[in-house]
Amino acid sequence: MKAAVVQKPQTALVIEDRPVPQPKPGEVSIKVHACGICHSDLAVREGHFAFATYPRVPGHEVAGVVEKVGEGVTWPKVGDKVGMPWLFSSCGHCMLCAQGDEVLCPESRATGVNQDGGFQEYMIAPAHYAAPIPEGLDFAEAGPLMCAGLTVFNGMRNAGFKPGQKVGVIGMGGLGHLAILYAKAMSGRVAVISNTPDKEGEARELGAEFFVNSKKGKSGDALREWDGGADIILATAPSTQAANDAISGLAPDGTLVVLGVGPGNIEVSPMALVGGRLHVMGSPSGSRKDIRAALNFADTHGVRPVITKITLEDANKMLDQMHEGKLRGRAVIVFE
């Protein structure tokens, strides 16, 4: 089989011929049909994750079909549509795992970071951590929902989103465009904050009612003109400065949710926090219960990512475009 491998940090992906891996007890072999390309895959290539191990096959937006099952596996079955998100596995016995928050487990493993992911034709996964894909989602659509979709959907839920609230979205990349779609489908109002003015038309087509060109001034000032500010701001872009500029645009009792990780620190005055009863939080992708909820919601409410289908050989080029900020929507590797 073909696999795209990062041999060591700060080196390009190399396409290798590898033997098809065979599942051990408790594992399944997934024939990968599609795998989205996430900013975290770029971080693996560039060596930004201290917990990454090499050589590594990236990719944690996996969608495919169970090809084989290992000894003792009763679910999923051969032929089932399944995906693999960021969460590859966890200890299974700590309090966080017991309460359904495995993604916070100190012993959790990450698909495509310290376990081989979906930039290959077949991958091995723990049976209990595979996510069932609804029949209404095709593979290329389901892939980006495994991380980008899950992250924004779960971020809004963790922030206590209620229908009718105003959601500000920083950035319109893979996460940002899905944040618009999920927020609209959840009966929210959406504003987009972007440093690319020509994205306004696209933002409004996706459902945004308000657009902030962050090059014209502090985005928080503009957000406050949007009926008093945003109830939730989703910082999907890996820009700490963009998040800092937007904080002042929160409405009272509002929440900034950091989803994209960039250099620097989030800064907000204690007086602003106290006076507005503001909240600043981070939100990782999600646990097994969360990915099922995100996929089922997308299937039921017609949330579909904007995708560009590519081949495995194009993955390096797409990562380069992502690094340069030129990639729109989600690039998805499709295996024919």
Coordinates of C-alpha atoms in Angstrom, one line a residue:
M1 CA 0.0 0.0 0.0
K2 CA 1.0 3.7 -0.3
A3 CA 1.6 5.8 2.8
A4 CA 2.7 9.4 3.2
V5 CA 5.3 9.6 6.0
V6 CA 7.0 12.4 7.9
Q7 CA 10.4 10.8 8.6
K8 CA 11.5 13.6 11.0
P9 CA 10.4 17.1 11.9
Q10 CA 10.7 19.9 9.2
T11 CA 10.9 17.5 6.3
A12 CA 8.5 16.9 3.5
L13 CA 6.1 14.0 3.3
V14 CA 7.6 11.0 1.6
I15 CA 5.4 8.4 -0.3
E16 CA 6.4 4.9 0.8
D17 CA 5.4 1.4 -0.2
R18 CA 4.4 -0.4 3.0
P19 CA 2.9 -3.8 3.7
V20 CA -0.8 -3.7 4.5
P21 CA -1.0 -3.8 8.3
Q22 CA -2.9 -6.6 10.0
P23 CA -5.1 -6.0 13.1
K24 CA -4.2 -7.5 16.4
P25 CA -6.7 -8.5 19.1
G26 CA -9.0 -5.6 19.8
E27 CA -8.1 -3.8 16.6
V28 CA -9.6 -3.2 13.2
S29 CA -8.1 -2.6 9.8
I30 CA -9.7 0.4 8.0
K31 CA -9.6 0.7 4.2
V32 CA -9.2 4.5 4.0
H33 CA -11.5 6.1 1.4
A34 CA -10.8 9.8 2.4
C35 CA -8.7 11.8 4.9
G36 CA -9.0 15.5 5.5
I37 CA -5.9 17.6 5.9
C38 CA -5.8 19.6 9.2
H39 CA -3.5 22.3 10.5
S40 CA -2.3 19.8 13.0
D41 CA -0.9 17.7 10.2
L42 CA 1.2 20.7 9.3
A43 CA 2.2 21.0 12.9
V44 CA 3.4 17.3 12.8
R45 CA 5.4 18.0 9.6
E46 CA 7.0 21.2 11.1
G47 CA 7.7 19.6 14.5
H48 CA 5.5 21.8 16.6
F49 CA 4.1 19.1 18.8
A50 CA 6.4 18.0 21.6
F51 CA 4.4 14.7 22.0
A52 CA 4.7 13.7 18.3
T53 CA 6.8 10.7 17.5
Y54 CA 8.6 9.9 14.2
P55 CA 8.5 8.5 11.6
R56 CA 4.8 9.2 11.5
V57 CA 1.9 8.9 9.0
P58 CA -0.3 12.0 9.7
G59 CA -4.0 12.3 9.3
H60 CA -6.8 12.3 11.8
E61 CA -9.8 13.1 9.6
V62 CA -10.2 9.5 8.5
A63 CA -13.2 8.0 6.8
G64 CA -13.3 4.5 5.4
V65 CA -14.6 0.9 5.7
V66 CA -13.7 -1.9 8.1
E67 CA -11.6 -4.3 6.1
K68 CA -10.7 -6.8 8.8
V69 CA -11.2 -7.3 12.5
G70 CA -8.8 -8.7 15.1
E71 CA -9.5 -11.4 17.6
G72 CA -12.3 -10.6 20.1
V73 CA -13.8 -7.7 18.1
T74 CA -17.6 -7.9 17.8
W75 CA -18.0 -4.3 16.8
P76 CA -17.6 -2.7 14.3
K77 CA -18.0 -5.4 11.7
V78 CA -16.4 -5.9 8.3
G79 CA -18.0 -3.6 5.8
D80 CA -19.1 -0.9 8.3
K81 CA -18.5 2.7 7.5
V82 CA -16.2 4.2 10.2
G83 CA -13.9 7.1 10.9
M84 CA -11.0 7.9 13.1
P85 CA -10.8 11.4 14.8
W86 CA -7.9 13.0 16.8
L87 CA -8.6 10.7 19.7
F88 CA -6.9 7.4 18.9
S89 CA -7.2 5.8 22.4
S90 CA -7.1 6.5 26.1
C91 CA -6.5 4.6 29.3
G92 CA -10.2 3.8 29.7
H93 CA -10.2 3.7 33.5
C94 CA -9.4 7.1 34.9
M95 CA -12.2 9.4 36.1
L96 CA -12.1 11.4 32.8
C97 CA -12.5 8.3 30.7
A98 CA -15.2 7.0 33.1
Q99 CA -17.3 10.2 32.7
G100 CA -16.9 10.2 28.9
D101 CA -14.2 12.8 28.5
E102 CA -11.5 10.5 27.1
V103 CA -10.0 13.3 25.0
L104 CA -8.8 14.9 28.3
C105 CA -7.2 11.6 29.6
P106 CA -3.5 12.1 30.4
E107 CA -2.7 8.9 28.6
S108 CA -4.7 9.6 25.5
R109 CA -3.0 9.0 22.1
A110 CA -3.5 11.1 19.0
T111 CA -4.2 9.7 15.6
G112 CA -1.6 10.9 13.1
V113 CA 0.6 12.4 15.8
N114 CA 1.9 9.6 18.0
Q115 CA -0.1 6.8 16.2
D116 CA -0.2 6.4 12.5
G117 CA -3.1 8.1 10.8
G118 CA -5.0 8.2 7.6
F119 CA -2.5 9.5 5.0
Q120 CA -2.3 5.8 3.8
E121 CA -4.5 3.3 2.1
Y122 CA -5.1 1.1 5.2
M123 CA -4.7 2.0 8.9
I124 CA -5.0 0.1 12.2
A125 CA -7.3 1.5 14.9
P126 CA -8.6 0.3 18.3
A127 CA -12.1 -1.1 17.6
H128 CA -13.7 0.8 20.5
Y129 CA -12.5 4.2 19.2
A130 CA -13.7 4.0 15.7
A131 CA -16.7 6.2 15.0
P132 CA -19.7 5.0 13.0
I133 CA -20.4 7.2 10.0
P134 CA -24.1 7.8 9.1
E135 CA -25.1 6.5 5.7
G136 CA -26.1 10.0 4.6
L137 CA -22.5 11.2 4.7
D138 CA -20.1 10.2 1.9
F139 CA -16.5 9.6 2.8
A140 CA -15.1 12.9 1.5
E141 CA -17.7 14.8 3.4
A142 CA -17.3 12.8 6.6
G143 CA -13.5 13.2 6.8
P144 CA -13.3 16.9 7.7
L145 CA -16.1 16.4 10.3
M146 CA -13.8 14.1 12.2
C147 CA -11.8 17.0 13.5
A148 CA -12.7 20.4 12.0
G149 CA -16.4 19.7 12.4
L150 CA -16.2 18.1 15.7
T151 CA -13.9 20.8 17.1
V152 CA -16.3 23.7 16.3
F153 CA -19.5 21.8 17.2
N154 CA -18.1 20.7 20.5
G155 CA -16.5 24.1 21.2
M156 CA -19.9 25.7 21.0
R157 CA -21.5 23.1 23.2
N158 CA -18.7 23.4 25.8
A159 CA -19.3 27.2 25.8
G160 CA -23.0 26.6 26.6
F161 CA -24.4 27.7 23.2
K162 CA -28.1 28.4 23.1
P163 CA -30.3 28.8 19.9
G164 CA -30.5 32.5 18.9
Q165 CA -27.1 33.5 20.3
K166 CA -24.5 35.4 18.3
V167 CA -21.4 33.5 17.4
G168 CA -18.3 35.3 16.1
V169 CA -15.9 33.2 14.0
I170 CA -12.3 34.2 13.7
G171 CA -10.9 32.8 10.4
M172 CA -12.6 31.1 7.5
G173 CA -10.3 28.1 6.9
G174 CA -11.2 24.4 7.5
L175 CA -12.5 25.0 11.0
G176 CA -14.0 28.5 10.4
H177 CA -16.2 27.7 7.5
L178 CA -17.6 24.7 9.4
A179 CA -18.2 26.9 12.4
I180 CA -20.5 29.0 10.3
L181 CA -22.4 26.0 9.0
Y182 CA -22.8 24.4 12.4
A183 CA -23.7 27.6 14.1
K184 CA -26.4 28.4 11.5
A185 CA -27.7 24.8 11.7
M186 CA -27.9 25.1 15.5
S187 CA -30.1 28.3 15.1
G188 CA -27.3 30.8 15.9
R189 CA -26.5 34.1 14.3
V190 CA -23.0 34.4 12.8
A191 CA -20.3 37.1 12.3
V192 CA -17.0 36.4 10.6
I193 CA -13.8 38.1 11.5
S194 CA -11.2 37.8 8.8
N195 CA -8.1 39.6 7.5
T196 CA -9.0 38.7 4.0
P197 CA -11.7 41.2 2.8
D198 CA -12.5 39.2 -0.4
K199 CA -13.9 36.4 1.8
E200 CA -16.9 38.4 2.7
G201 CA -19.0 37.2 -0.2
E202 CA -18.2 33.6 0.7
A203 CA -18.9 34.2 4.4
R204 CA -22.4 35.6 3.6
E205 CA -23.1 32.7 1.2
L206 CA -22.4 30.2 4.0
G207 CA -24.8 32.1 6.3
A208 CA -22.9 34.9 8.1
E209 CA -24.9 38.1 8.6
F210 CA -22.0 40.3 9.7
F211 CA -18.5 40.6 8.4
V212 CA -15.5 42.2 10.2
N213 CA -12.4 43.1 8.1
S214 CA -9.8 42.9 10.8
K215 CA -7.3 45.0 8.7
K216 CA -9.5 48.1 9.2
G217 CA -9.1 48.2 13.0
K218 CA -9.6 46.2 16.2
S219 CA -12.2 43.5 15.5
G220 CA -13.6 43.8 19.1
D221 CA -14.7 47.4 18.3
A222 CA -16.6 46.3 15.2
L223 CA -18.2 43.3 17.0
R224 CA -19.7 45.5 19.7
E225 CA -21.6 47.2 16.9
W226 CA -23.3 43.9 16.2
D227 CA -26.2 44.2 18.6
G228 CA -23.9 44.6 21.6
G229 CA -21.3 41.9 20.8
A230 CA -20.9 38.2 20.4
D231 CA -22.1 35.7 23.0
I232 CA -19.5 33.3 21.8
I233 CA -16.3 33.9 19.8
L234 CA -14.7 30.8 18.2
A235 CA -11.0 31.5 17.6
T236 CA -10.5 29.0 14.8
A237 CA -7.4 30.6 13.2
P238 CA -4.0 29.9 14.8
S239 CA -3.5 33.6 15.6
T240 CA -3.3 34.6 19.2
Q241 CA -3.3 38.2 18.2
A242 CA -6.6 37.9 16.4
A243 CA -8.1 36.3 19.5
N244 CA -6.8 39.1 21.7
D245 CA -8.1 41.8 19.4
A246 CA -11.6 40.2 19.4
I247 CA -12.0 39.7 23.2
S248 CA -13.4 43.2 23.7
G249 CA -16.2 42.3 21.3
L250 CA -17.8 39.8 23.7
A251 CA -21.2 40.7 25.0
P252 CA -21.7 40.5 28.8
D253 CA -21.4 36.9 30.0
G254 CA -19.7 36.0 26.7
T255 CA -17.1 33.4 26.1
L256 CA -14.0 33.3 24.0
V257 CA -13.3 29.7 22.9
V258 CA -9.7 29.1 21.7
L259 CA -9.6 26.3 19.1
G260 CA -6.7 27.3 16.9
V261 CA -3.3 27.2 18.7
G262 CA -0.8 29.9 17.8
P263 CA 2.3 31.4 19.4
G264 CA 2.0 33.9 22.2
N265 CA -0.5 34.3 25.1
I266 CA -4.1 35.2 25.4
E267 CA -4.3 38.6 27.2
V268 CA -7.3 40.2 28.9
S269 CA -7.5 42.6 31.8
P270 CA -9.0 41.3 35.1
M271 CA -11.3 44.3 35.1
A272 CA -12.8 43.3 31.7
L273 CA -13.3 39.7 32.9
V274 CA -14.9 40.8 36.2
G275 CA -16.9 43.7 34.8
G276 CA -18.4 41.7 31.9
R277 CA -18.4 38.3 33.7
L278 CA -16.5 37.1 30.6
H279 CA -15.1 33.6 30.1
V280 CA -12.0 32.5 28.3
M281 CA -11.6 28.7 27.6
G282 CA -10.0 26.2 25.3
S283 CA -11.7 23.2 23.8
P284 CA -10.0 20.2 22.3
S285 CA -11.6 18.1 19.6
G286 CA -13.9 15.8 21.5
S287 CA -14.5 12.3 22.9
R288 CA -16.3 9.3 21.5
K289 CA -19.7 10.6 22.5
D290 CA -18.9 14.0 20.9
I291 CA -17.9 12.7 17.5
R292 CA -21.1 10.6 17.3
A293 CA -23.1 13.7 18.1
A294 CA -21.3 15.9 15.6
L295 CA -21.6 13.4 12.8
N296 CA -25.3 12.7 13.5
F297 CA -26.1 16.4 13.7
A298 CA -24.3 17.0 10.4
D299 CA -26.2 14.2 8.8
T300 CA -29.6 15.3 10.1
H301 CA -29.2 19.1 9.5
G302 CA -27.3 19.0 6.2
V303 CA -24.0 20.3 7.4
R304 CA -21.5 19.5 4.6
P305 CA -17.9 20.9 4.4
V306 CA -16.5 22.8 1.5
I307 CA -13.9 20.5 0.1
T308 CA -11.2 20.1 -2.5
K309 CA -10.5 16.5 -3.4
I310 CA -6.8 15.7 -3.9
T311 CA -4.5 12.7 -4.3
L312 CA -2.0 11.4 -1.7
E313 CA 0.7 12.8 -3.9
D314 CA -0.7 16.3 -3.6
A315 CA -0.6 16.3 0.2
N316 CA 2.7 18.2 0.5
K317 CA 1.5 20.9 -1.8
M318 CA -1.7 21.4 0.2
L319 CA 0.2 21.6 3.4
D320 CA 2.4 24.3 1.8
Q321 CA -0.7 26.2 0.8
M322 CA -2.1 25.9 4.3
H323 CA 1.2 27.2 5.7
E324 CA 1.0 30.2 3.4
G325 CA -2.7 30.9 4.4
K326 CA -3.9 30.3 0.8
L327 CA -6.0 27.2 1.4
R328 CA -9.8 27.6 1.6
G329 CA -12.2 25.1 2.9
R330 CA -10.8 21.7 3.5
A331 CA -8.5 19.7 1.3
V332 CA -9.4 16.0 1.4
I333 CA -7.2 13.1 0.2
V334 CA -9.4 10.7 -1.7
F335 CA -8.2 7.1 -2.4
E336 CA -9.8 5.5 -5.4

